[in-house]
Amino acid sequence: MNTPTRVGLVLGAGGESGASFIRAALTEIESITGWRPSTAQTIIGTSIGALISARLGPADSTSTGLESADLESATDGLRHLAANIPGPSSRVTDLLTVPSRRLGGRVVALVVPSGRYVADYPIGEPPHHSGASVVSVARPLGSRRVTRLVDAKSPGQELYASAAVPGFSANVLLDGRRHIDGAVHSSTNADLISPDDHDLLVVIAPLVAISGASALARSHRALLMRELAPWRKAKKPTLVLAPSREQYRSRSSLEASAEAALGQLRRASPGVGS
């Protein structure tokens, strides 16, 4: 009996337009390949990605109605997409932005005051996916907190912390310490999924422009590329969905963000399942 493909899923930050990008991508991936995010072995959610991860439901093939053969067929479809969708690439000048991006995150954690908005919006309720973890950042030193939702004392507070935008949202207390948006550390935190115990990685990164764009977008891209270095070294497939430079600029439009994700997937989909 073949061992099931171990898939990791990363859902990045990006606000409301990012949510449209992520939801459209997940829906279209399932439509094209039959793969469902609830069958992933590990899920890492940051900010809006964390909120979406909490709504994916429990894991295992039984809960999704997929048999082993169907799962492998679906993951073969993911491999096809990974081979046919060009991911982001960084220039040397982009890589130089990584140290300043790290320093900027620490400065934000140290000096940006707490916002006034106290989160009370609806969130995904248990049961959560057993492999889903969410990321937030502790103040004032900017250390990263990674919490598996099924182990959390208060999953709701972990989710609110992961999406607590600095300067707008109130800090969220976790274990007596103030926490803010996990994107302060990284918009993706893809380094939390290792190729040592996974076979394929899916990254949906609304804040990472494939090329060009602003200095901040370039730093997001360069940081993601550094996070994915172990996957390149291991020569394991990664499917990275991110907007183009033009799509990144129009990301304030929810419809445009959704279409950006759909376009990439549909262009790469001929031949899937054939």
PDB file of C-alpha atoms in Angstrom:
ATOM      1  CA  MET A   1       0.000   0.000   0.000  1.00  0.00           C
ATOM      2  CA  ASN A   2       1.387   3.389  -1.029  1.00  0.00           C
ATOM      3  CA  THR A   3       2.053   5.974   1.653  1.00  0.00           C
ATOM      4  CA  PRO A   4      -0.258   8.997   1.195  1.00  0.00           C
ATOM      5  CA  THR A   5       1.403  12.175  -0.032  1.00  0.00           C
ATOM      6  CA  ARG A   6       2.064  14.480   2.904  1.00  0.00           C
ATOM      7  CA  VAL A   7       0.916  17.954   1.896  1.00  0.00           C
ATOM      8  CA  GLY A   8       1.659  21.151   3.784  1.00  0.00           C
ATOM      9  CA  LEU A   9      -0.532  24.220   3.315  1.00  0.00           C
ATOM     10  CA  VAL A  10       0.471  27.821   4.041  1.00  0.00           C
ATOM     11  CA  LEU A  11      -2.203  30.544   4.121  1.00  0.00           C
ATOM     12  CA  GLY A  12      -0.625  33.984   4.246  1.00  0.00           C
ATOM     13  CA  ALA A  13      -1.626  37.446   5.386  1.00  0.00           C
ATOM     14  CA  GLY A  14      -3.395  39.995   3.220  1.00  0.00           C
ATOM     15  CA  GLY A  15      -6.517  41.561   4.760  1.00  0.00           C
ATOM     16  CA  GLU A  16      -9.920  41.364   3.103  1.00  0.00           C
ATOM     17  CA  SER A  17      -8.544  41.288  -0.433  1.00  0.00           C
ATOM     18  CA  GLY A  18      -6.143  38.570   0.675  1.00  0.00           C
ATOM     19  CA  ALA A  19      -9.074  36.566   1.993  1.00  0.00           C
ATOM     20  CA  SER A  20     -10.710  36.780  -1.444  1.00  0.00           C
ATOM     21  CA  PHE A  21      -7.469  35.615  -3.058  1.00  0.00           C
ATOM     22  CA  ILE A  22      -7.095  32.665  -0.652  1.00  0.00           C
ATOM     23  CA  ARG A  23     -10.720  31.529  -0.836  1.00  0.00           C
ATOM     24  CA  ALA A  24     -10.778  31.734  -4.634  1.00  0.00           C
ATOM     25  CA  ALA A  25      -7.515  29.788  -4.840  1.00  0.00           C
ATOM     26  CA  LEU A  26      -8.654  27.012  -2.510  1.00  0.00           C
ATOM     27  CA  THR A  27     -11.996  26.659  -4.292  1.00  0.00           C
ATOM     28  CA  GLU A  28     -10.384  26.560  -7.725  1.00  0.00           C
ATOM     29  CA  ILE A  29      -7.690  24.084  -6.648  1.00  0.00           C
ATOM     30  CA  GLU A  30     -10.409  21.726  -5.473  1.00  0.00           C
ATOM     31  CA  SER A  31     -12.384  22.244  -8.664  1.00  0.00           C
ATOM     32  CA  ILE A  32      -9.360  21.469 -10.854  1.00  0.00           C
ATOM     33  CA  THR A  33      -7.700  18.674  -8.910  1.00  0.00           C
ATOM     34  CA  GLY A  34     -10.224  17.372  -6.371  1.00  0.00           C
ATOM     35  CA  TRP A  35      -7.767  18.159  -3.559  1.00  0.00           C
ATOM     36  CA  ARG A  36      -9.339  19.561  -0.407  1.00  0.00           C
ATOM     37  CA  PRO A  37      -7.395  21.658   2.101  1.00  0.00           C
ATOM     38  CA  SER A  38      -8.823  19.633   4.983  1.00  0.00           C
ATOM     39  CA  THR A  39      -6.714  16.684   3.780  1.00  0.00           C
ATOM     40  CA  ALA A  40      -3.443  18.580   4.332  1.00  0.00           C
ATOM     41  CA  GLN A  41      -1.162  17.142   6.981  1.00  0.00           C
ATOM     42  CA  THR A  42      -0.094  20.550   8.279  1.00  0.00           C
ATOM     43  CA  ILE A  43      -1.590  24.024   7.896  1.00  0.00           C
ATOM     44  CA  ILE A  44       0.121  27.276   8.875  1.00  0.00           C
ATOM     45  CA  GLY A  45      -2.111  30.351   8.990  1.00  0.00           C
ATOM     46  CA  THR A  46      -0.992  33.943   9.434  1.00  0.00           C
ATOM     47  CA  SER A  47      -3.396  36.851  10.018  1.00  0.00           C
ATOM     48  CA  ILE A  48      -6.339  36.449   7.612  1.00  0.00           C
ATOM     49  CA  GLY A  49      -4.841  33.084   6.648  1.00  0.00           C
ATOM     50  CA  ALA A  50      -5.182  31.996  10.267  1.00  0.00           C
ATOM     51  CA  LEU A  51      -8.853  32.952  10.321  1.00  0.00           C
ATOM     52  CA  ILE A  52      -9.477  30.948   7.163  1.00  0.00           C
ATOM     53  CA  SER A  53      -7.529  27.946   8.487  1.00  0.00           C
ATOM     54  CA  ALA A  54      -9.866  27.831  11.483  1.00  0.00           C
ATOM     55  CA  ARG A  55     -12.807  27.261   9.144  1.00  0.00           C
ATOM     56  CA  LEU A  56     -11.349  24.298   7.251  1.00  0.00           C
ATOM     57  CA  GLY A  57     -12.734  21.789   9.729  1.00  0.00           C
ATOM     58  CA  PRO A  58     -11.243  18.558  11.056  1.00  0.00           C
ATOM     59  CA  ALA A  59      -8.686  16.546   9.110  1.00  0.00           C
ATOM     60  CA  ASP A  60      -8.679  13.061   7.585  1.00  0.00           C
ATOM     61  CA  SER A  61      -9.934  11.505   4.397  1.00  0.00           C
ATOM     62  CA  THR A  62     -13.039  10.073   6.050  1.00  0.00           C
ATOM     63  CA  SER A  63     -14.382  13.485   7.015  1.00  0.00           C
ATOM     64  CA  THR A  64     -13.958  14.754   3.451  1.00  0.00           C
ATOM     65  CA  GLY A  65     -15.302  11.680   1.731  1.00  0.00           C
ATOM     66  CA  LEU A  66     -12.070  10.973  -0.146  1.00  0.00           C
ATOM     67  CA  GLU A  67     -10.620   7.488  -0.478  1.00  0.00           C
ATOM     68  CA  SER A  68      -6.891   6.828  -0.704  1.00  0.00           C
ATOM     69  CA  ALA A  69      -6.897   6.547  -4.502  1.00  0.00           C
ATOM     70  CA  ASP A  70      -8.829   9.804  -4.798  1.00  0.00           C
ATOM     71  CA  LEU A  71      -6.346  11.557  -2.513  1.00  0.00           C
ATOM     72  CA  GLU A  72      -3.392  10.454  -4.615  1.00  0.00           C
ATOM     73  CA  SER A  73      -5.138  11.505  -7.811  1.00  0.00           C
ATOM     74  CA  ALA A  74      -5.790  14.904  -6.239  1.00  0.00           C
ATOM     75  CA  THR A  75      -2.193  15.338  -5.099  1.00  0.00           C
ATOM     76  CA  ASP A  76      -1.015  14.344  -8.589  1.00  0.00           C
ATOM     77  CA  GLY A  77      -3.077  17.312  -9.743  1.00  0.00           C
ATOM     78  CA  LEU A  78      -1.259  19.524  -7.250  1.00  0.00           C
ATOM     79  CA  ARG A  79       2.067  18.329  -8.630  1.00  0.00           C
ATOM     80  CA  HIS A  80       0.924  19.253 -12.131  1.00  0.00           C
ATOM     81  CA  LEU A  81       0.007  22.751 -10.991  1.00  0.00           C
ATOM     82  CA  ALA A  82       3.304  23.120  -9.115  1.00  0.00           C
ATOM     83  CA  ALA A  83       5.186  22.198 -12.281  1.00  0.00           C
ATOM     84  CA  ASN A  84       3.215  24.580 -14.486  1.00  0.00           C
ATOM     85  CA  ILE A  85       2.714  27.695 -12.380  1.00  0.00           C
ATOM     86  CA  PRO A  86       5.876  29.804 -12.198  1.00  0.00           C
ATOM     87  CA  GLY A  87       6.443  30.904  -8.632  1.00  0.00           C
ATOM     88  CA  PRO A  88       8.022  34.144  -7.495  1.00  0.00           C
ATOM     89  CA  SER A  89      11.727  34.737  -7.949  1.00  0.00           C
ATOM     90  CA  SER A  90      13.950  37.257  -6.214  1.00  0.00           C
ATOM     91  CA  ARG A  91      16.803  39.340  -7.510  1.00  0.00           C
ATOM     92  CA  VAL A  92      19.898  39.972  -5.441  1.00  0.00           C
ATOM     93  CA  THR A  93      18.566  43.441  -4.673  1.00  0.00           C
ATOM     94  CA  ASP A  94      15.387  41.858  -3.288  1.00  0.00           C
ATOM     95  CA  LEU A  95      17.383  39.624  -0.974  1.00  0.00           C
ATOM     96  CA  LEU A  96      19.037  42.687   0.492  1.00  0.00           C
ATOM     97  CA  THR A  97      15.641  43.759   1.849  1.00  0.00           C
ATOM     98  CA  VAL A  98      15.345  40.744   4.186  1.00  0.00           C
ATOM     99  CA  PRO A  99      17.436  42.159   7.077  1.00  0.00           C
ATOM    100  CA  SER A 100      15.534  45.455   6.981  1.00  0.00           C
ATOM    101  CA  ARG A 101      12.244  43.534   6.841  1.00  0.00           C
ATOM    102  CA  ARG A 102      13.227  41.583   9.972  1.00  0.00           C
ATOM    103  CA  LEU A 103      14.385  44.740  11.728  1.00  0.00           C
ATOM    104  CA  GLY A 104      11.211  46.564  10.704  1.00  0.00           C
ATOM    105  CA  GLY A 105       9.100  43.826  12.246  1.00  0.00           C
ATOM    106  CA  ARG A 106      10.975  44.091  15.531  1.00  0.00           C
ATOM    107  CA  VAL A 107      10.586  47.880  15.531  1.00  0.00           C
ATOM    108  CA  VAL A 108       6.837  47.530  14.939  1.00  0.00           C
ATOM    109  CA  ALA A 109       6.557  45.092  17.842  1.00  0.00           C
ATOM    110  CA  LEU A 110       8.561  47.416  20.050  1.00  0.00           C
ATOM    111  CA  VAL A 111       7.143  50.873  19.373  1.00  0.00           C
ATOM    112  CA  VAL A 112       3.781  50.829  17.534  1.00  0.00           C
ATOM    113  CA  PRO A 113       1.060  51.513  20.101  1.00  0.00           C
ATOM    114  CA  SER A 114      -1.848  49.191  20.650  1.00  0.00           C
ATOM    115  CA  GLY A 115      -4.890  50.009  18.562  1.00  0.00           C
ATOM    116  CA  ARG A 116      -8.380  50.587  19.915  1.00  0.00           C
ATOM    117  CA  TYR A 117     -10.308  47.987  17.972  1.00  0.00           C
ATOM    118  CA  VAL A 118     -11.133  45.021  20.202  1.00  0.00           C
ATOM    119  CA  ALA A 119     -11.873  42.018  18.020  1.00  0.00           C
ATOM    120  CA  ASP A 120     -15.221  40.317  18.533  1.00  0.00           C
ATOM    121  CA  TYR A 121     -16.033  39.146  15.001  1.00  0.00           C
ATOM    122  CA  PRO A 122     -17.192  35.559  14.309  1.00  0.00           C
ATOM    123  CA  ILE A 123     -14.414  33.001  13.937  1.00  0.00           C
ATOM    124  CA  GLY A 124     -14.193  29.342  13.042  1.00  0.00           C
ATOM    125  CA  GLU A 125     -15.341  27.197  15.934  1.00  0.00           C
ATOM    126  CA  PRO A 126     -13.997  23.770  16.979  1.00  0.00           C
ATOM    127  CA  PRO A 127     -13.455  21.093  15.912  1.00  0.00           C
ATOM    128  CA  HIS A 128     -10.392  22.502  14.173  1.00  0.00           C
ATOM    129  CA  HIS A 129      -8.020  20.751  11.837  1.00  0.00           C
ATOM    130  CA  SER A 130      -5.590  18.713  13.952  1.00  0.00           C
ATOM    131  CA  GLY A 131      -2.603  19.984  11.967  1.00  0.00           C
ATOM    132  CA  ALA A 132      -3.570  23.666  11.870  1.00  0.00           C
ATOM    133  CA  SER A 133      -1.338  26.173  13.661  1.00  0.00           C
ATOM    134  CA  VAL A 134      -1.574  29.951  13.748  1.00  0.00           C
ATOM    135  CA  VAL A 135       1.149  32.558  14.156  1.00  0.00           C
ATOM    136  CA  SER A 136       1.269  35.728  16.228  1.00  0.00           C
ATOM    137  CA  VAL A 137       4.067  37.956  17.522  1.00  0.00           C
ATOM    138  CA  ALA A 138       4.796  38.723  21.171  1.00  0.00           C
ATOM    139  CA  ARG A 139       5.512  42.257  22.303  1.00  0.00           C
ATOM    140  CA  PRO A 140       7.797  43.997  22.921  1.00  0.00           C
ATOM    141  CA  LEU A 141      10.663  41.856  21.570  1.00  0.00           C
ATOM    142  CA  GLY A 142       8.940  40.521  18.449  1.00  0.00           C
ATOM    143  CA  SER A 143       9.324  36.798  19.152  1.00  0.00           C
ATOM    144  CA  ARG A 144       7.144  34.454  17.128  1.00  0.00           C
ATOM    145  CA  ARG A 145       4.393  32.405  18.770  1.00  0.00           C
ATOM    146  CA  VAL A 146       3.117  29.316  16.952  1.00  0.00           C
ATOM    147  CA  THR A 147       0.063  27.580  18.409  1.00  0.00           C
ATOM    148  CA  ARG A 148      -1.729  24.460  17.250  1.00  0.00           C
ATOM    149  CA  LEU A 149      -5.426  25.258  17.466  1.00  0.00           C
ATOM    150  CA  VAL A 150      -6.475  21.898  18.898  1.00  0.00           C
ATOM    151  CA  ASP A 151      -4.004  22.409  21.775  1.00  0.00           C
ATOM    152  CA  ALA A 152      -4.869  26.045  22.476  1.00  0.00           C
ATOM    153  CA  LYS A 153      -6.402  27.038  25.819  1.00  0.00           C
ATOM    154  CA  SER A 154      -8.305  29.756  23.963  1.00  0.00           C
ATOM    155  CA  PRO A 155      -8.359  29.188  20.185  1.00  0.00           C
ATOM    156  CA  GLY A 156     -10.376  32.351  19.659  1.00  0.00           C
ATOM    157  CA  GLN A 157      -7.776  34.563  21.340  1.00  0.00           C
ATOM    158  CA  GLU A 158      -5.004  32.892  19.351  1.00  0.00           C
ATOM    159  CA  LEU A 159      -6.885  33.688  16.157  1.00  0.00           C
ATOM    160  CA  TYR A 160      -7.589  37.281  17.167  1.00  0.00           C
ATOM    161  CA  ALA A 161      -3.914  37.728  18.053  1.00  0.00           C
ATOM    162  CA  SER A 162      -2.743  36.373  14.706  1.00  0.00           C
ATOM    163  CA  ALA A 163      -4.879  38.966  12.910  1.00  0.00           C
ATOM    164  CA  ALA A 164      -4.318  41.916  15.307  1.00  0.00           C
ATOM    165  CA  VAL A 165      -3.104  44.608  12.909  1.00  0.00           C
ATOM    166  CA  PRO A 166      -0.517  46.841  14.663  1.00  0.00           C
ATOM    167  CA  GLY A 167      -1.802  50.307  15.485  1.00  0.00           C
ATOM    168  CA  PHE A 168      -5.395  49.410  14.605  1.00  0.00           C
ATOM    169  CA  SER A 169      -6.291  46.346  16.655  1.00  0.00           C
ATOM    170  CA  ALA A 170      -5.886  46.122  20.396  1.00  0.00           C
ATOM    171  CA  ASN A 171      -3.090  43.854  21.576  1.00  0.00           C
ATOM    172  CA  VAL A 172      -4.299  40.386  22.569  1.00  0.00           C
ATOM    173  CA  LEU A 173      -3.135  38.901  25.858  1.00  0.00           C
ATOM    174  CA  LEU A 174      -1.857  35.333  25.636  1.00  0.00           C
ATOM    175  CA  ASP A 175      -0.244  33.796  28.702  1.00  0.00           C
ATOM    176  CA  GLY A 176       0.118  37.251  30.204  1.00  0.00           C
ATOM    177  CA  ARG A 177       1.962  38.757  27.221  1.00  0.00           C
ATOM    178  CA  ARG A 178       0.709  41.142  24.551  1.00  0.00           C
ATOM    179  CA  HIS A 179       0.514  39.759  21.015  1.00  0.00           C
ATOM    180  CA  ILE A 180      -0.059  41.194  17.556  1.00  0.00           C
ATOM    181  CA  ASP A 181      -0.369  40.103  13.923  1.00  0.00           C
ATOM    182  CA  GLY A 182       1.846  37.183  12.887  1.00  0.00           C
ATOM    183  CA  ALA A 183       2.656  39.016   9.643  1.00  0.00           C
ATOM    184  CA  VAL A 184       4.922  41.291  11.687  1.00  0.00           C
ATOM    185  CA  HIS A 185       7.363  38.364  11.612  1.00  0.00           C
ATOM    186  CA  SER A 186       6.528  37.095   8.111  1.00  0.00           C
ATOM    187  CA  SER A 187       3.549  37.383   5.796  1.00  0.00           C
ATOM    188  CA  THR A 188       3.721  33.609   5.206  1.00  0.00           C
ATOM    189  CA  ASN A 189       5.847  31.855   7.899  1.00  0.00           C
ATOM    190  CA  ALA A 190       6.355  29.047   5.402  1.00  0.00           C
ATOM    191  CA  ASP A 191       9.545  27.927   7.150  1.00  0.00           C
ATOM    192  CA  LEU A 192       7.336  26.240   9.746  1.00  0.00           C
ATOM    193  CA  ILE A 193       6.622  23.387   7.320  1.00  0.00           C
ATOM    194  CA  SER A 194       9.665  21.238   6.618  1.00  0.00           C
ATOM    195  CA  PRO A 195      10.335  19.071   3.551  1.00  0.00           C
ATOM    196  CA  ASP A 196      11.821  16.517   5.947  1.00  0.00           C
ATOM    197  CA  ASP A 197       8.344  15.321   6.894  1.00  0.00           C
ATOM    198  CA  HIS A 198       6.244  16.590   3.983  1.00  0.00           C
ATOM    199  CA  ASP A 199       6.241  15.721   0.281  1.00  0.00           C
ATOM    200  CA  LEU A 200       4.579  18.756  -1.285  1.00  0.00           C
ATOM    201  CA  LEU A 201       3.907  22.330  -0.199  1.00  0.00           C
ATOM    202  CA  VAL A 202       1.086  24.671  -1.217  1.00  0.00           C
ATOM    203  CA  VAL A 203       1.606  28.358  -0.404  1.00  0.00           C
ATOM    204  CA  ILE A 204      -1.087  30.976  -0.982  1.00  0.00           C
ATOM    205  CA  ALA A 205       0.550  34.360  -0.449  1.00  0.00           C
ATOM    206  CA  PRO A 206      -1.579  37.429  -1.227  1.00  0.00           C
ATOM    207  CA  LEU A 207       1.091  39.906  -0.037  1.00  0.00           C
ATOM    208  CA  VAL A 208       3.877  38.427  -2.166  1.00  0.00           C
ATOM    209  CA  ALA A 209       3.969  39.877  -5.678  1.00  0.00           C
ATOM    210  CA  ILE A 210       5.477  37.438  -8.193  1.00  0.00           C
ATOM    211  CA  SER A 211       7.796  40.150  -9.481  1.00  0.00           C
ATOM    212  CA  GLY A 212       8.508  43.850  -9.097  1.00  0.00           C
ATOM    213  CA  ALA A 213       6.058  45.921  -7.003  1.00  0.00           C
ATOM    214  CA  SER A 214       6.862  48.003  -3.935  1.00  0.00           C
ATOM    215  CA  ALA A 215       9.871  47.678  -1.641  1.00  0.00           C
ATOM    216  CA  LEU A 216       7.628  46.093   0.984  1.00  0.00           C
ATOM    217  CA  ALA A 217       6.264  43.551  -1.500  1.00  0.00           C
ATOM    218  CA  ARG A 218       9.808  42.749  -2.603  1.00  0.00           C
ATOM    219  CA  SER A 219      10.785  42.125   1.015  1.00  0.00           C
ATOM    220  CA  HIS A 220       7.793  39.784   1.478  1.00  0.00           C
ATOM    221  CA  ARG A 221       8.852  37.918  -1.659  1.00  0.00           C
ATOM    222  CA  ALA A 222      12.515  37.680  -0.670  1.00  0.00           C
ATOM    223  CA  LEU A 223      11.592  36.430   2.778  1.00  0.00           C
ATOM    224  CA  LEU A 224       9.311  33.764   1.318  1.00  0.00           C
ATOM    225  CA  MET A 225      12.064  32.663  -1.048  1.00  0.00           C
ATOM    226  CA  ARG A 226      14.391  32.264   1.912  1.00  0.00           C
ATOM    227  CA  GLU A 227      11.723  30.249   3.749  1.00  0.00           C
ATOM    228  CA  LEU A 228      11.381  27.951   0.733  1.00  0.00           C
ATOM    229  CA  ALA A 229      15.126  27.339   0.349  1.00  0.00           C
ATOM    230  CA  PRO A 230      14.980  23.929   2.126  1.00  0.00           C
ATOM    231  CA  TRP A 231      12.301  22.802  -0.331  1.00  0.00           C
ATOM    232  CA  ARG A 232      14.444  23.783  -3.302  1.00  0.00           C
ATOM    233  CA  LYS A 233      17.411  21.964  -1.768  1.00  0.00           C
ATOM    234  CA  ALA A 234      15.282  18.860  -1.198  1.00  0.00           C
ATOM    235  CA  LYS A 235      13.939  19.129  -4.774  1.00  0.00           C
ATOM    236  CA  LYS A 236      10.390  18.702  -3.571  1.00  0.00           C
ATOM    237  CA  PRO A 237       7.458  20.390  -5.341  1.00  0.00           C
ATOM    238  CA  THR A 238       6.044  23.702  -4.153  1.00  0.00           C
ATOM    239  CA  LEU A 239       2.930  25.323  -5.529  1.00  0.00           C
ATOM    240  CA  VAL A 240       3.102  29.054  -4.789  1.00  0.00           C
ATOM    241  CA  LEU A 241       0.152  31.264  -5.684  1.00  0.00           C
ATOM    242  CA  ALA A 242       0.812  34.994  -5.515  1.00  0.00           C
ATOM    243  CA  PRO A 243      -0.472  38.002  -7.469  1.00  0.00           C
ATOM    244  CA  SER A 244       1.421  39.548 -10.363  1.00  0.00           C
ATOM    245  CA  ARG A 245       2.808  43.062 -10.005  1.00  0.00           C
ATOM    246  CA  GLU A 246      -0.271  44.530 -11.689  1.00  0.00           C
ATOM    247  CA  GLN A 247      -2.647  42.396  -9.658  1.00  0.00           C
ATOM    248  CA  TYR A 248      -0.821  43.332  -6.475  1.00  0.00           C
ATOM    249  CA  ARG A 249      -1.409  47.005  -7.228  1.00  0.00           C
ATOM    250  CA  SER A 250      -5.158  46.413  -7.670  1.00  0.00           C
ATOM    251  CA  ARG A 251      -5.515  44.254  -4.555  1.00  0.00           C
ATOM    252  CA  SER A 252      -7.890  46.738  -2.909  1.00  0.00           C
ATOM    253  CA  SER A 253     -10.554  45.228  -5.175  1.00  0.00           C
ATOM    254  CA  LEU A 254     -11.942  41.990  -3.740  1.00  0.00           C
ATOM    255  CA  GLU A 255     -13.125  40.861  -7.168  1.00  0.00           C
ATOM    256  CA  ALA A 256      -9.731  41.587  -8.749  1.00  0.00           C
ATOM    257  CA  SER A 257      -7.977  39.639  -6.000  1.00  0.00           C
ATOM    258  CA  ALA A 258     -10.176  36.612  -6.579  1.00  0.00           C
ATOM    259  CA  GLU A 259      -9.662  36.787 -10.342  1.00  0.00           C
ATOM    260  CA  ALA A 260      -5.897  36.989  -9.847  1.00  0.00           C
ATOM    261  CA  ALA A 261      -5.908  33.594  -8.144  1.00  0.00           C
ATOM    262  CA  LEU A 262      -8.359  32.035 -10.591  1.00  0.00           C
ATOM    263  CA  GLY A 263      -6.403  33.190 -13.642  1.00  0.00           C
ATOM    264  CA  GLN A 264      -3.152  31.540 -12.567  1.00  0.00           C
ATOM    265  CA  LEU A 265      -4.826  28.241 -11.817  1.00  0.00           C
ATOM    266  CA  ARG A 266      -6.955  28.087 -14.949  1.00  0.00           C
ATOM    267  CA  ARG A 267      -3.998  28.801 -17.233  1.00  0.00           C
ATOM    268  CA  ALA A 268      -2.115  25.880 -15.674  1.00  0.00           C
ATOM    269  CA  SER A 269      -5.039  23.459 -15.437  1.00  0.00           C
ATOM    270  CA  PRO A 270      -5.143  21.809 -18.935  1.00  0.00           C
ATOM    271  CA  GLY A 271      -3.989  18.230 -18.556  1.00  0.00           C
ATOM    272  CA  VAL A 272      -4.837  17.876 -14.874  1.00  0.00           C
ATOM    273  CA  GLY A 273      -6.350  14.483 -14.278  1.00  0.00           C
ATOM    274  CA  SER A 274      -5.737  13.361 -17.871  1.00  0.00           C
TER     275      SER A 274
END
